[in-house]
Short mmCIF file of C-alpha atoms in Angstrom, two decimals:
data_model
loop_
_atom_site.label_atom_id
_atom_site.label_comp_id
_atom_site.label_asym_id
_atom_site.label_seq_id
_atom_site.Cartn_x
_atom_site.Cartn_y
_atom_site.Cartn_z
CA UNK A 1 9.48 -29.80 -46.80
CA UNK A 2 6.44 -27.93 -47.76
CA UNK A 3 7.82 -27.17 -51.82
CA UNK A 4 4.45 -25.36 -52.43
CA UNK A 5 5.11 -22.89 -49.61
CA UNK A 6 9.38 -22.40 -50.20
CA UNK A 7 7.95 -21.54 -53.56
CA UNK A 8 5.38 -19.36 -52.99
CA UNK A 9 7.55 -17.55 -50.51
CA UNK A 10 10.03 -16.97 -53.21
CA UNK A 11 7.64 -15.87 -55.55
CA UNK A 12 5.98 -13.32 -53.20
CA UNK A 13 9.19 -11.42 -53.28
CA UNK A 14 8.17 -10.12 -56.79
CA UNK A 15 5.08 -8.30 -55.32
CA UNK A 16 5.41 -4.48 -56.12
CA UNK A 17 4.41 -1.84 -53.68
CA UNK A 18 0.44 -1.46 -53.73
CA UNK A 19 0.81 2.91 -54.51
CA UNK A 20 1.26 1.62 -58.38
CA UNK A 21 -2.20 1.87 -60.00
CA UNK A 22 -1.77 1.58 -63.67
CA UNK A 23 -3.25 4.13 -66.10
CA UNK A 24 -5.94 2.29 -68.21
CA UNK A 25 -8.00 5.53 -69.40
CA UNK A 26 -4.69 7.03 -70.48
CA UNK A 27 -3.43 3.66 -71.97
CA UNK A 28 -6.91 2.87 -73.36
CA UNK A 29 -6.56 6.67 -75.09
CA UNK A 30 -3.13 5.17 -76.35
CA UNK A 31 -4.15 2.12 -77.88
CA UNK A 32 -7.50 4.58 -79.66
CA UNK A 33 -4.66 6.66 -81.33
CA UNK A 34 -2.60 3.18 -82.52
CA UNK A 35 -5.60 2.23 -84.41
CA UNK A 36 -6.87 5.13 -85.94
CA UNK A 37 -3.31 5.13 -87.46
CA UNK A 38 -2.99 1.31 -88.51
CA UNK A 39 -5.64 2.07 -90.51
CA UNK A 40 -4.14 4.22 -93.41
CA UNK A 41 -0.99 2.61 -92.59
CA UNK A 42 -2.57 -0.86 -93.90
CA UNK A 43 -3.34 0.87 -97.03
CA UNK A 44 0.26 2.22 -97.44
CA UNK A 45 1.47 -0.70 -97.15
CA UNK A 46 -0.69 -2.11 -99.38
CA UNK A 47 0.34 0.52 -102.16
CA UNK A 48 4.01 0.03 -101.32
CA UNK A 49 4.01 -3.67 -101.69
CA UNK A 50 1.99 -3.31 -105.23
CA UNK A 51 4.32 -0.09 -106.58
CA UNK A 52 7.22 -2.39 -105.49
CA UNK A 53 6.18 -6.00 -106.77
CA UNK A 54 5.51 -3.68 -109.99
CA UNK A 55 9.04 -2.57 -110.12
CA UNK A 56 10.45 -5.70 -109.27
CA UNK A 57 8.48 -7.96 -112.15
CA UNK A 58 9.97 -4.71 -114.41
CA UNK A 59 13.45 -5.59 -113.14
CA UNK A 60 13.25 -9.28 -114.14
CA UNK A 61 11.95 -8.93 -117.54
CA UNK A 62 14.64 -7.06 -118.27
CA UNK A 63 17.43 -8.78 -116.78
CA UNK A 64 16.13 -12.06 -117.67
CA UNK A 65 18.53 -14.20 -119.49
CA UNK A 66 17.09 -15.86 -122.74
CA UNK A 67 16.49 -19.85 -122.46
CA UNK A 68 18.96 -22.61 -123.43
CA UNK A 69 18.60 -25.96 -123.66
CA UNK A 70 19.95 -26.52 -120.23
CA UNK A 71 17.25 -26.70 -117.75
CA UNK A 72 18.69 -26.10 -114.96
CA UNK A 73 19.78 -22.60 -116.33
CA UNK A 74 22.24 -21.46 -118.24
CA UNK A 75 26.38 -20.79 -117.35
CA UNK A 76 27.71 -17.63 -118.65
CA UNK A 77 29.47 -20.24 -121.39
CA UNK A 78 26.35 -22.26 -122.13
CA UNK A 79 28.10 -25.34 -120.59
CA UNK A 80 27.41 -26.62 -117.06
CA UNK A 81 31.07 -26.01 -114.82
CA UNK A 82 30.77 -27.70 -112.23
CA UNK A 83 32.84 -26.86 -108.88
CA UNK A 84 34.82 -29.83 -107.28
CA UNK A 85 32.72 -30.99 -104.27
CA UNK A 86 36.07 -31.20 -101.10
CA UNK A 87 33.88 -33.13 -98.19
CA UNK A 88 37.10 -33.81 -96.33
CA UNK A 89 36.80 -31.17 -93.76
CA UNK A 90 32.70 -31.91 -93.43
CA UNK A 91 32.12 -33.63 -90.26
CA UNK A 92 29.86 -36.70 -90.93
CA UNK A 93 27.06 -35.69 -89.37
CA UNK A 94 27.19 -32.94 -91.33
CA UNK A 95 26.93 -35.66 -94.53
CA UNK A 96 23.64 -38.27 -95.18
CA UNK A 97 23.25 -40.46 -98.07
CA UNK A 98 25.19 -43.00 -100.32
CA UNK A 99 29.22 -41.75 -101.11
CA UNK A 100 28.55 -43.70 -104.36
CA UNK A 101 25.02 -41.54 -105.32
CA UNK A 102 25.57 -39.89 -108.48
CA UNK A 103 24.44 -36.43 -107.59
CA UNK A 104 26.57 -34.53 -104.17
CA UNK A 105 24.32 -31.69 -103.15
CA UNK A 106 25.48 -29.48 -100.62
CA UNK A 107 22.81 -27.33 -98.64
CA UNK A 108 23.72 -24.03 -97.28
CA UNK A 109 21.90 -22.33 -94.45
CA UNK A 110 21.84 -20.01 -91.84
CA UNK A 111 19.38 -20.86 -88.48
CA UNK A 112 17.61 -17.35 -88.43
CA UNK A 113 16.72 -17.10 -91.93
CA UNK A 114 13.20 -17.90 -92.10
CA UNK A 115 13.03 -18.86 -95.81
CA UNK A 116 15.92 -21.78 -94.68
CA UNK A 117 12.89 -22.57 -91.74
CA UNK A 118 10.62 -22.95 -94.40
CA UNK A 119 12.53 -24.87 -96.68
CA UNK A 120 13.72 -27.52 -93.58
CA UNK A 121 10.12 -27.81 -92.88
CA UNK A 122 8.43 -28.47 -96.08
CA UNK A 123 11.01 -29.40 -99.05
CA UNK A 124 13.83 -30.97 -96.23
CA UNK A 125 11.89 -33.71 -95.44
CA UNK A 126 10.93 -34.73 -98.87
CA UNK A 127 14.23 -34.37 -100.43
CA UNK A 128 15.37 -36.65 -97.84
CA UNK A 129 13.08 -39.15 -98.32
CA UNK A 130 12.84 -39.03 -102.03
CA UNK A 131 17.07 -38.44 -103.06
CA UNK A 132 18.83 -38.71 -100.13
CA UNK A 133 17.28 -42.06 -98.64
CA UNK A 134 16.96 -43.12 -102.10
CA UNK A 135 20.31 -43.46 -102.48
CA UNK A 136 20.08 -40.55 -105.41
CA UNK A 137 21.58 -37.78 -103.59
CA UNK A 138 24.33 -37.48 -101.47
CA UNK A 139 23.78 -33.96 -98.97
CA UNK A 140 26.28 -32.39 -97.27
CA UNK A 141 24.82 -29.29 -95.32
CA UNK A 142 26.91 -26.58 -94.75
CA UNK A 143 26.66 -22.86 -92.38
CA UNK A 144 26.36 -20.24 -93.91
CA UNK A 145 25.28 -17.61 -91.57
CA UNK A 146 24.45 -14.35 -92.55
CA UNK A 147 26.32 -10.97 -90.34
CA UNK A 148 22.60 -9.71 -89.69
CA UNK A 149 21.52 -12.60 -88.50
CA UNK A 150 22.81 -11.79 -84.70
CA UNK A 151 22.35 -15.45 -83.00
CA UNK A 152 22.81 -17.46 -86.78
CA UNK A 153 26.67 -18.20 -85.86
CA UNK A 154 25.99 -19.05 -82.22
CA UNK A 155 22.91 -21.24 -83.62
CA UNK A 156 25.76 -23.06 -85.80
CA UNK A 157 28.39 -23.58 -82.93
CA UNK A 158 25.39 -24.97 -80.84
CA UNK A 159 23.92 -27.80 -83.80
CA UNK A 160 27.86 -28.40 -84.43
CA UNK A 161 28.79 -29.32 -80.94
CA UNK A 162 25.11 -31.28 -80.68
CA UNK A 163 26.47 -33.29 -84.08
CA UNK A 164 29.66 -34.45 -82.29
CA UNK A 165 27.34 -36.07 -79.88
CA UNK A 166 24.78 -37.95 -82.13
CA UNK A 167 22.11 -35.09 -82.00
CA UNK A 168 22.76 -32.82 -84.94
CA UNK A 169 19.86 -33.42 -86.83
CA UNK A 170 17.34 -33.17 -83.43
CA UNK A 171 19.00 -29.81 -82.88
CA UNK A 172 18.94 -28.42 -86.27
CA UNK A 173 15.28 -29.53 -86.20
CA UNK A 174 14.53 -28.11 -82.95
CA UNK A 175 16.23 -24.77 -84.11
CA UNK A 176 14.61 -24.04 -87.08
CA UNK A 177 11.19 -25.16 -85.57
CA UNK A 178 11.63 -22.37 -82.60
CA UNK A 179 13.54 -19.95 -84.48
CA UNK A 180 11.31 -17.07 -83.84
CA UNK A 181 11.39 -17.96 -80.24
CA UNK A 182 15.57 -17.68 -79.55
CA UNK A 183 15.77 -15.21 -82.27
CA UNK A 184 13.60 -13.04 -80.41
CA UNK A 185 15.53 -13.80 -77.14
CA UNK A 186 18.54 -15.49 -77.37
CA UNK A 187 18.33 -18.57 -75.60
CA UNK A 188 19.24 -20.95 -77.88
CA UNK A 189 20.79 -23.50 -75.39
CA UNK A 190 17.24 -23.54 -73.84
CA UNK A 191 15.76 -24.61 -76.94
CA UNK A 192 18.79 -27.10 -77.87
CA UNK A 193 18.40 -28.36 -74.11
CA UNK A 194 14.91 -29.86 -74.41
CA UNK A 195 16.12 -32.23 -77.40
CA UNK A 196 19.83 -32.95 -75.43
CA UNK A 197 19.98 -35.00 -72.76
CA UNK A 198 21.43 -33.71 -69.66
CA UNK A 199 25.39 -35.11 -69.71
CA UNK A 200 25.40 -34.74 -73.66
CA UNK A 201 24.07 -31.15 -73.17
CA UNK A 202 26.64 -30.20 -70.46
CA UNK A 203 29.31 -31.50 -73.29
CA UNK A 204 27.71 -29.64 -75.61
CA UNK A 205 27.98 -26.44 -73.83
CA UNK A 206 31.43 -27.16 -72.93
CA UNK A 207 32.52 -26.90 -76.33
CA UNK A 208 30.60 -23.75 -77.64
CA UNK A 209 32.55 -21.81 -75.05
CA UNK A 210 35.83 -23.47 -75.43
CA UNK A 211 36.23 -25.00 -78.75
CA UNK A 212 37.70 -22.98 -81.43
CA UNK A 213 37.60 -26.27 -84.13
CA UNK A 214 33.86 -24.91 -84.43
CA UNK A 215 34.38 -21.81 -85.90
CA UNK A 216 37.15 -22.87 -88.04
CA UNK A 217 34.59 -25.88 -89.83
CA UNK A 218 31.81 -22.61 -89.98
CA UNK A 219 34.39 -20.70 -91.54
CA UNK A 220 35.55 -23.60 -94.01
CA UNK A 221 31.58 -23.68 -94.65
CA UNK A 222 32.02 -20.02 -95.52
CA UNK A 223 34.83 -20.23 -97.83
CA UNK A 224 33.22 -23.27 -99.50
CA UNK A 225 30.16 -20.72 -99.82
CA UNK A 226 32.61 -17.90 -101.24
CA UNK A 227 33.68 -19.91 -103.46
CA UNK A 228 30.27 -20.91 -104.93
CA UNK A 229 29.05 -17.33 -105.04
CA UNK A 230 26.55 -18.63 -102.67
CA UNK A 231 24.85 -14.42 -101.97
CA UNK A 232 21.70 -16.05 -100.28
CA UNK A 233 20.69 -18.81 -98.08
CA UNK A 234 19.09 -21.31 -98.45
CA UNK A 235 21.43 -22.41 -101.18
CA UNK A 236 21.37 -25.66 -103.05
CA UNK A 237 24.32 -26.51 -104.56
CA UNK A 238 23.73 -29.82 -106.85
CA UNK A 239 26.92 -31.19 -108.91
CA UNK A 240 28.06 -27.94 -108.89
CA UNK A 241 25.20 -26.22 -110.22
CA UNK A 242 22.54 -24.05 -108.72
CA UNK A 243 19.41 -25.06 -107.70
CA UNK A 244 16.49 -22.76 -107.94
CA UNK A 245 15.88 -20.11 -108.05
CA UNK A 246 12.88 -21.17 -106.01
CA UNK A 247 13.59 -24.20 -103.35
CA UNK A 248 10.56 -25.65 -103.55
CA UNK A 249 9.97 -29.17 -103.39
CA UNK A 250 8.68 -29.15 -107.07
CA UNK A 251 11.04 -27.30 -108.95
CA UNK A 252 13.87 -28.78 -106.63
CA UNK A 253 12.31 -32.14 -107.73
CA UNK A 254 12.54 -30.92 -111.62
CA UNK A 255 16.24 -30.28 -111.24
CA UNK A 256 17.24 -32.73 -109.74
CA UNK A 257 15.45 -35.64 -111.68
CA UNK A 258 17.29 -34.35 -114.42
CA UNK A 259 20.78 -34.26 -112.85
CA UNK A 260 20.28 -38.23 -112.05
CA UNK A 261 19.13 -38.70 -115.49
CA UNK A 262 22.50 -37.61 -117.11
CA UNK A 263 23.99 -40.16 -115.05
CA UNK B 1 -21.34 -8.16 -71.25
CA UNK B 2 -20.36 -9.48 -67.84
CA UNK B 3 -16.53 -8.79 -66.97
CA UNK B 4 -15.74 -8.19 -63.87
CA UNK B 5 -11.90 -6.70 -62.74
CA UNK B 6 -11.08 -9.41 -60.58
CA UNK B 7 -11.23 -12.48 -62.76
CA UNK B 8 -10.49 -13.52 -66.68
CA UNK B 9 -13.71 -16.21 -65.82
CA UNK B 10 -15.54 -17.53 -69.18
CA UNK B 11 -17.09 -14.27 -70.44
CA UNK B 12 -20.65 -14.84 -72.39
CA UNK B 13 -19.60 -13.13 -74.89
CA UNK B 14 -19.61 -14.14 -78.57
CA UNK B 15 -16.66 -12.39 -81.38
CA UNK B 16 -19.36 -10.23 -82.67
CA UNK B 17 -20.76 -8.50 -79.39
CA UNK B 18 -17.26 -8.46 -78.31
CA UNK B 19 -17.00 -4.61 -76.63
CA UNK B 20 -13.42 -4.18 -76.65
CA UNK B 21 -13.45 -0.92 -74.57
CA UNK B 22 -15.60 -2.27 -71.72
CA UNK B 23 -13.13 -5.66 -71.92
CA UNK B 24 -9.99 -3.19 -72.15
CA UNK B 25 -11.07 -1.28 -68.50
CA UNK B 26 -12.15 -4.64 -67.06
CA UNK B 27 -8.83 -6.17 -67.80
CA UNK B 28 -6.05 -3.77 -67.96
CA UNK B 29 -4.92 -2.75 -64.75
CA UNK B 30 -4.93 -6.56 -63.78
CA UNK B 31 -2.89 -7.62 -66.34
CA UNK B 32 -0.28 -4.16 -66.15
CA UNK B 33 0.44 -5.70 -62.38
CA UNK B 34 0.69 -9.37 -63.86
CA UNK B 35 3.65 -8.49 -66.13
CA UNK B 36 5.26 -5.96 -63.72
CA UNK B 37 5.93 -8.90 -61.41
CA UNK B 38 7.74 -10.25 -64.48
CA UNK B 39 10.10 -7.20 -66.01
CA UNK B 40 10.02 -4.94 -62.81
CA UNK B 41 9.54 -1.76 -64.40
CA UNK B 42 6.49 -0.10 -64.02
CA UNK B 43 6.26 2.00 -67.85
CA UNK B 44 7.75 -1.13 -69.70
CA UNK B 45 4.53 -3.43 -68.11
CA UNK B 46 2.18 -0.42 -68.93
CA UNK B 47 3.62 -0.91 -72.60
CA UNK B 48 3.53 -4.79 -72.70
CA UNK B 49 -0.18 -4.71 -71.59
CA UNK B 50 -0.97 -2.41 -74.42
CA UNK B 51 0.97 -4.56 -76.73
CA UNK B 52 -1.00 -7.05 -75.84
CA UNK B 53 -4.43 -5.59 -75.73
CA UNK B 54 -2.92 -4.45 -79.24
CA UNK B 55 -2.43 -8.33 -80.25
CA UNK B 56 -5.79 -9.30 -79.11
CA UNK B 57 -7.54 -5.93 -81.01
CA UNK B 58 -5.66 -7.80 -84.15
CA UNK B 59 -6.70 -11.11 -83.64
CA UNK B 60 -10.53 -11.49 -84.07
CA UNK B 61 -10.85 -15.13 -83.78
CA UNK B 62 -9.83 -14.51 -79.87
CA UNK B 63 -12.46 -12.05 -79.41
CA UNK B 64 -14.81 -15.17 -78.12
CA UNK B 65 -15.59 -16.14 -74.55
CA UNK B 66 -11.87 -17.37 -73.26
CA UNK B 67 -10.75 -13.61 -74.86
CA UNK B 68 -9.19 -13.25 -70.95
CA UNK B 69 -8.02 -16.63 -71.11
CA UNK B 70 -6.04 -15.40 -74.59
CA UNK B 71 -4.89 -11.94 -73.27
CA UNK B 72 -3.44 -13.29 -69.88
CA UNK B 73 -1.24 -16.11 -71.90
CA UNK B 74 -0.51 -13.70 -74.40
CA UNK B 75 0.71 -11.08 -71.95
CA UNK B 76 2.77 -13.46 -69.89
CA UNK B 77 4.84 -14.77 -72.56
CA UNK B 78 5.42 -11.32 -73.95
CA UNK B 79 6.85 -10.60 -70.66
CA UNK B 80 8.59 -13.73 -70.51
CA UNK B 81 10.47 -13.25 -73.63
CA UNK B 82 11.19 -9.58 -72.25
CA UNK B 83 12.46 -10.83 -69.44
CA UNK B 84 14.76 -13.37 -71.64
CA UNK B 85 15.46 -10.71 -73.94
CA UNK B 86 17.47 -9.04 -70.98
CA UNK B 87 16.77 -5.61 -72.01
CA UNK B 88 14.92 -5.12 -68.07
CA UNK B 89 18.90 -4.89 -66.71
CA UNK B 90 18.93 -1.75 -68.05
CA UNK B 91 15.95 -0.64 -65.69
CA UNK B 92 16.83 -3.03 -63.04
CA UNK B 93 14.76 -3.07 -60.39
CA UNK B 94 13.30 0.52 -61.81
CA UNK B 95 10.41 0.13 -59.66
CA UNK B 96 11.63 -1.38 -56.68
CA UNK B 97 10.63 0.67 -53.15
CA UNK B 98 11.43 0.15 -49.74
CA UNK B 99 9.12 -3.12 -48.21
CA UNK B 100 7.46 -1.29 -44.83
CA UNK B 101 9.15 -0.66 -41.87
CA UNK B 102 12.44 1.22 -42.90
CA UNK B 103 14.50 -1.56 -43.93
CA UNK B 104 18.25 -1.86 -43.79
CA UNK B 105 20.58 -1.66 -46.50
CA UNK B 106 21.64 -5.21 -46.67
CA UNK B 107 17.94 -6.09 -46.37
CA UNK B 108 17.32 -3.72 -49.08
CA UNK B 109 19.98 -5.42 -51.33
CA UNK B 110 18.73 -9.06 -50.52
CA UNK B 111 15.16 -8.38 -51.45
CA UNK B 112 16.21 -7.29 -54.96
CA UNK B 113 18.84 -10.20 -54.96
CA UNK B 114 16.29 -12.29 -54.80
CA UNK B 115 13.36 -10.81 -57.31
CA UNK B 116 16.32 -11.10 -59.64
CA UNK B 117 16.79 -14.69 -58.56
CA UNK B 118 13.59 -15.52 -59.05
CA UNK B 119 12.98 -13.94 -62.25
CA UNK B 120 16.01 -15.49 -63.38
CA UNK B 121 14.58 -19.22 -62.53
CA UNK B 122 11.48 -18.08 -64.42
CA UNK B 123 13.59 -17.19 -67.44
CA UNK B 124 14.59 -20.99 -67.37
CA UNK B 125 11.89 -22.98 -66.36
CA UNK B 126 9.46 -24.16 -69.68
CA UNK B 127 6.95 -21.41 -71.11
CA UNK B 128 3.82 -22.91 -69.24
CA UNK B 129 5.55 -23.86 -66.23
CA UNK B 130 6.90 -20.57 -65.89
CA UNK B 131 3.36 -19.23 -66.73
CA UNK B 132 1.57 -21.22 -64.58
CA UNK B 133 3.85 -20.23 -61.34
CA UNK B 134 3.69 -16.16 -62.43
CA UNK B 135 -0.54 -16.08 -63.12
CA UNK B 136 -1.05 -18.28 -59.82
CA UNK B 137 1.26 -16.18 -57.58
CA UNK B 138 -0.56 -13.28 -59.27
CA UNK B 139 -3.91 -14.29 -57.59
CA UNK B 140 -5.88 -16.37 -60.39
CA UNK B 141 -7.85 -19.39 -59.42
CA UNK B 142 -7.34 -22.87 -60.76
CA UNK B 143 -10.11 -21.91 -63.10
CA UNK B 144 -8.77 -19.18 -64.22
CA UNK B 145 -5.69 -20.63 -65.08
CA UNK B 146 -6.95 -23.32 -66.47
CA UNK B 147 -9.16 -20.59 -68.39
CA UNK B 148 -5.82 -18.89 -69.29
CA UNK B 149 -3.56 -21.89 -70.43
CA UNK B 150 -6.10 -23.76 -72.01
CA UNK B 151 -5.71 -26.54 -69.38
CA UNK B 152 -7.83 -29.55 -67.80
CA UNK B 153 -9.26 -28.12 -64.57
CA UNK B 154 -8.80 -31.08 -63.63
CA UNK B 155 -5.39 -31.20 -63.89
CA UNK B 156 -3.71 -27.69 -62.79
CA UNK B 157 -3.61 -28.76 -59.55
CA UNK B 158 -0.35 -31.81 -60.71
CA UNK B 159 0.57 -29.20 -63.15
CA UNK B 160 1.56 -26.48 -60.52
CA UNK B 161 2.79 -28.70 -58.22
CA UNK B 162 5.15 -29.70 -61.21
CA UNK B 163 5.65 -26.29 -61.91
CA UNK B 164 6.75 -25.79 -58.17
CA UNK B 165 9.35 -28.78 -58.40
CA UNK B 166 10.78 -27.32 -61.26
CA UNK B 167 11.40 -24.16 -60.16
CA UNK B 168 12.40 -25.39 -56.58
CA UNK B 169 14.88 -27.49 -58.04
CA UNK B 170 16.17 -25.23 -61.00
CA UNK B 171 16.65 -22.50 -57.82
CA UNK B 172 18.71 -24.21 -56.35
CA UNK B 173 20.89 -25.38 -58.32
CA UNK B 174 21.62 -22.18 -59.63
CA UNK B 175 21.28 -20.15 -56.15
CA UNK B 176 21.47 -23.10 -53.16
CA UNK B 177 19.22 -23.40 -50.10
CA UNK B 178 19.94 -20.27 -48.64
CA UNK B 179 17.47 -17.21 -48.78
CA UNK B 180 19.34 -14.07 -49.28
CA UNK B 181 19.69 -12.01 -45.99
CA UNK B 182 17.00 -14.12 -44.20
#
């Protein structure tokens, strides 16, 4: 069997009819008029971006809440109330880190939200390493996936089924790390394919058609985010209290130093 | 500047002598018949190639010698991802005319069976496999792909055949042994 020729013979079928002559001095006429207006359109932008950063730095001084002694921020009674952390209905793999550590966080997230890319990428790792391995902080992460997010759910069902199999956190990494690729086209079982072996993947696909138990724990996820007031992802939840407002590794690092301190 | 219309070879060419418009003629009607073997609609690879020529306008760090090498990967994976994207079923086949000779019906209706087989393989195969197979059956040398995919010359040769495996083997298992209507 001659593979290079069965291919090429397949391949040749996708040859269009020679009559077809593209239209460069008509495209290339085009492409003149897209510049010309990217030009002032750059400056636009520019001028929107400034007149809006403007407004919103205006917005924030006054709304801004005064200080209080608390520094992770301040309840609307000046005491911390924390929610009651129910891991019951997590899955395991869904849950890293000691069940004696003295701070639970729980980590809400949606797969196409690029901000919850950026955090797994740069603060994940570190907070793993530092809390979670540490035996400091117990995480539970939890989906949260936004309605405009179109694949976000599907994204979930796909790293949930992986989990049941031992790959959760090789899919979740795979996912955020090619999020603009299936977000642009949808194939997220391509992506979770290349970190699933074959019979685990077949599994895996099995159950995002078929099982029903992994909507109902994203929709637990939900209601858990409901009833946190949880109105953006990514969302750190520490002993009840908000991290933030910016999940960077630093501030994140702030907050949560202190949390262990007070026990 | 020494382009020629044929080839995405090495240009001498450094970012700032780059002549866009003389690389834009050189290039474009090449690269329009590239992608159209991918989405199968004439006006959508017409746009796709100016999206890309767009991309590489944009990107002045590829305006160097391997600026062909940059636009031909570029292009490809835009069409790729078009291709994935599924929005070509709504112009299926848009483009597709009669083969010579007054063909049947049925022979009509296997030929686009199996473009759409094909294209559906592509769609699964990896990004540079899938590359590799569409710029080689779309005339460039191993040079030129190697040029294009920023490859080992050396080593396009295993690559393809790799390539050709893959897409042998991912064919049929979807689609069998059988060639539609042959």
């Amino acid at each position: 069997m001659d593979v290079s020729r069965w291919v090429d013979e397949r391949l040749s079928s996708l040859d269009h009819p020679g009559d077809w002559r593209p239209d460069s001095p008509a495209a290339f006429a085009r492409l003149r008029r897209r510049q010309i207006k990217s030009r002032p359109r750059w400056w636009l932008w520019a001028a929107v971006s400034a007149a809006a950063a403007s407004a919103c730095a205006v917005a924030f001084l006054m709304t801004a809440r005064p200080a209080c002694a608390n520094p992770l921020g301040c309840t609307p009674s000046g005491k911390p109330a924390p929610t009651p952390v129910h891991t019951g209905a997590v899955a395991p793999f869904k849950q890293s880190g000691s069940s004696t550590a003295p701070v639970t966080c729980e980590l809400f997230s949606d797969y196409e939200c690029p901000h919850c890319a950026m955090f797994y990428q740069e603060t994940f790792p570190r907070l793993s390493a530092r809390y979670v391995d540490a035996g400091k902080v117990r995480l539970i992460h939890r989906d949260f996936p936004l309605t405009q997010h179109r694949y976000a759910r599907l994204a979930a069902r796909y790293a949930d089924a992986a989990g049941r199999s031992g790959y959760y956190r090789a899919v979740a990494d795979k996912l955020y790390r090619t999020q603009a690729v299936w977000s642009a086209d949808g194939d997220i079982d391509g992506q979770v394919a290349k970190v699933v072996p074959a019979p685990a993947m077949e599994k895996v696909r099995a159950q995002v058609r078929n099982d029903p138990s992994l909507d109902e724990s994203i929709q637990a996820d939900e209601a858990a985010a409901r009833d946190r007031h949880i109105e953006r992802t990514p969302a750190l939840i520490c002993n009840g209290r908000a991290m933030g407002p910016n999940l960077n590794f630093a501030q994140v690092e702030t907050q949560l130093d202190a949390l262990v301190a007070q026990r | 500047m020494s382009t020629t219309s044929g080839a995405i070879d090495p240009v001498e060419m450094q970012a700032d002598s780059f002549d866009f418009e003389a690389f834009f003629h050189a290039h474009y009607e090449r690269l329009a018949r590239v992608i159209a073997r991918v989405v199968a609609d004439h006006a959508r690879a017409e746009d796709l190639a100016a999206d890309a020529f767009w991309k590489l306008w944009r990107t002045p760090r590829a305006h160097g010698a391997n600026a062909g090498g940059w636009l031909y990967r570029t292009a490809v994976r835009m069409a790729l991802n078009d291709l994935r994207s599924g929005r070509r079923r709504l112009r299926y086949e848009a483009f597709a005319s009669d083969p010579p000779g007054l063909p049947t019906p049925e022979e009509v209706h296997a030929a686009a069976e199996e473009r759409e087989q094909v294209r559906q393989v592509l769609a699964r195969l990896r990004d540079r496999q899938a590359e590799l197979l569409i710029l080689r059956s779309s005339g460039l040398a191993y040079d030129e792909l190697a040029a294009a995919l920023n490859l080992n010359p050396a080593s396009v040769g295993t690559l393809i055949a790799r390539a050709q495996q893959a897409f042998r083997k991912e064919f049929i298992k979807r689609y069998g042994t059988r060639r539609n209507g042959r």
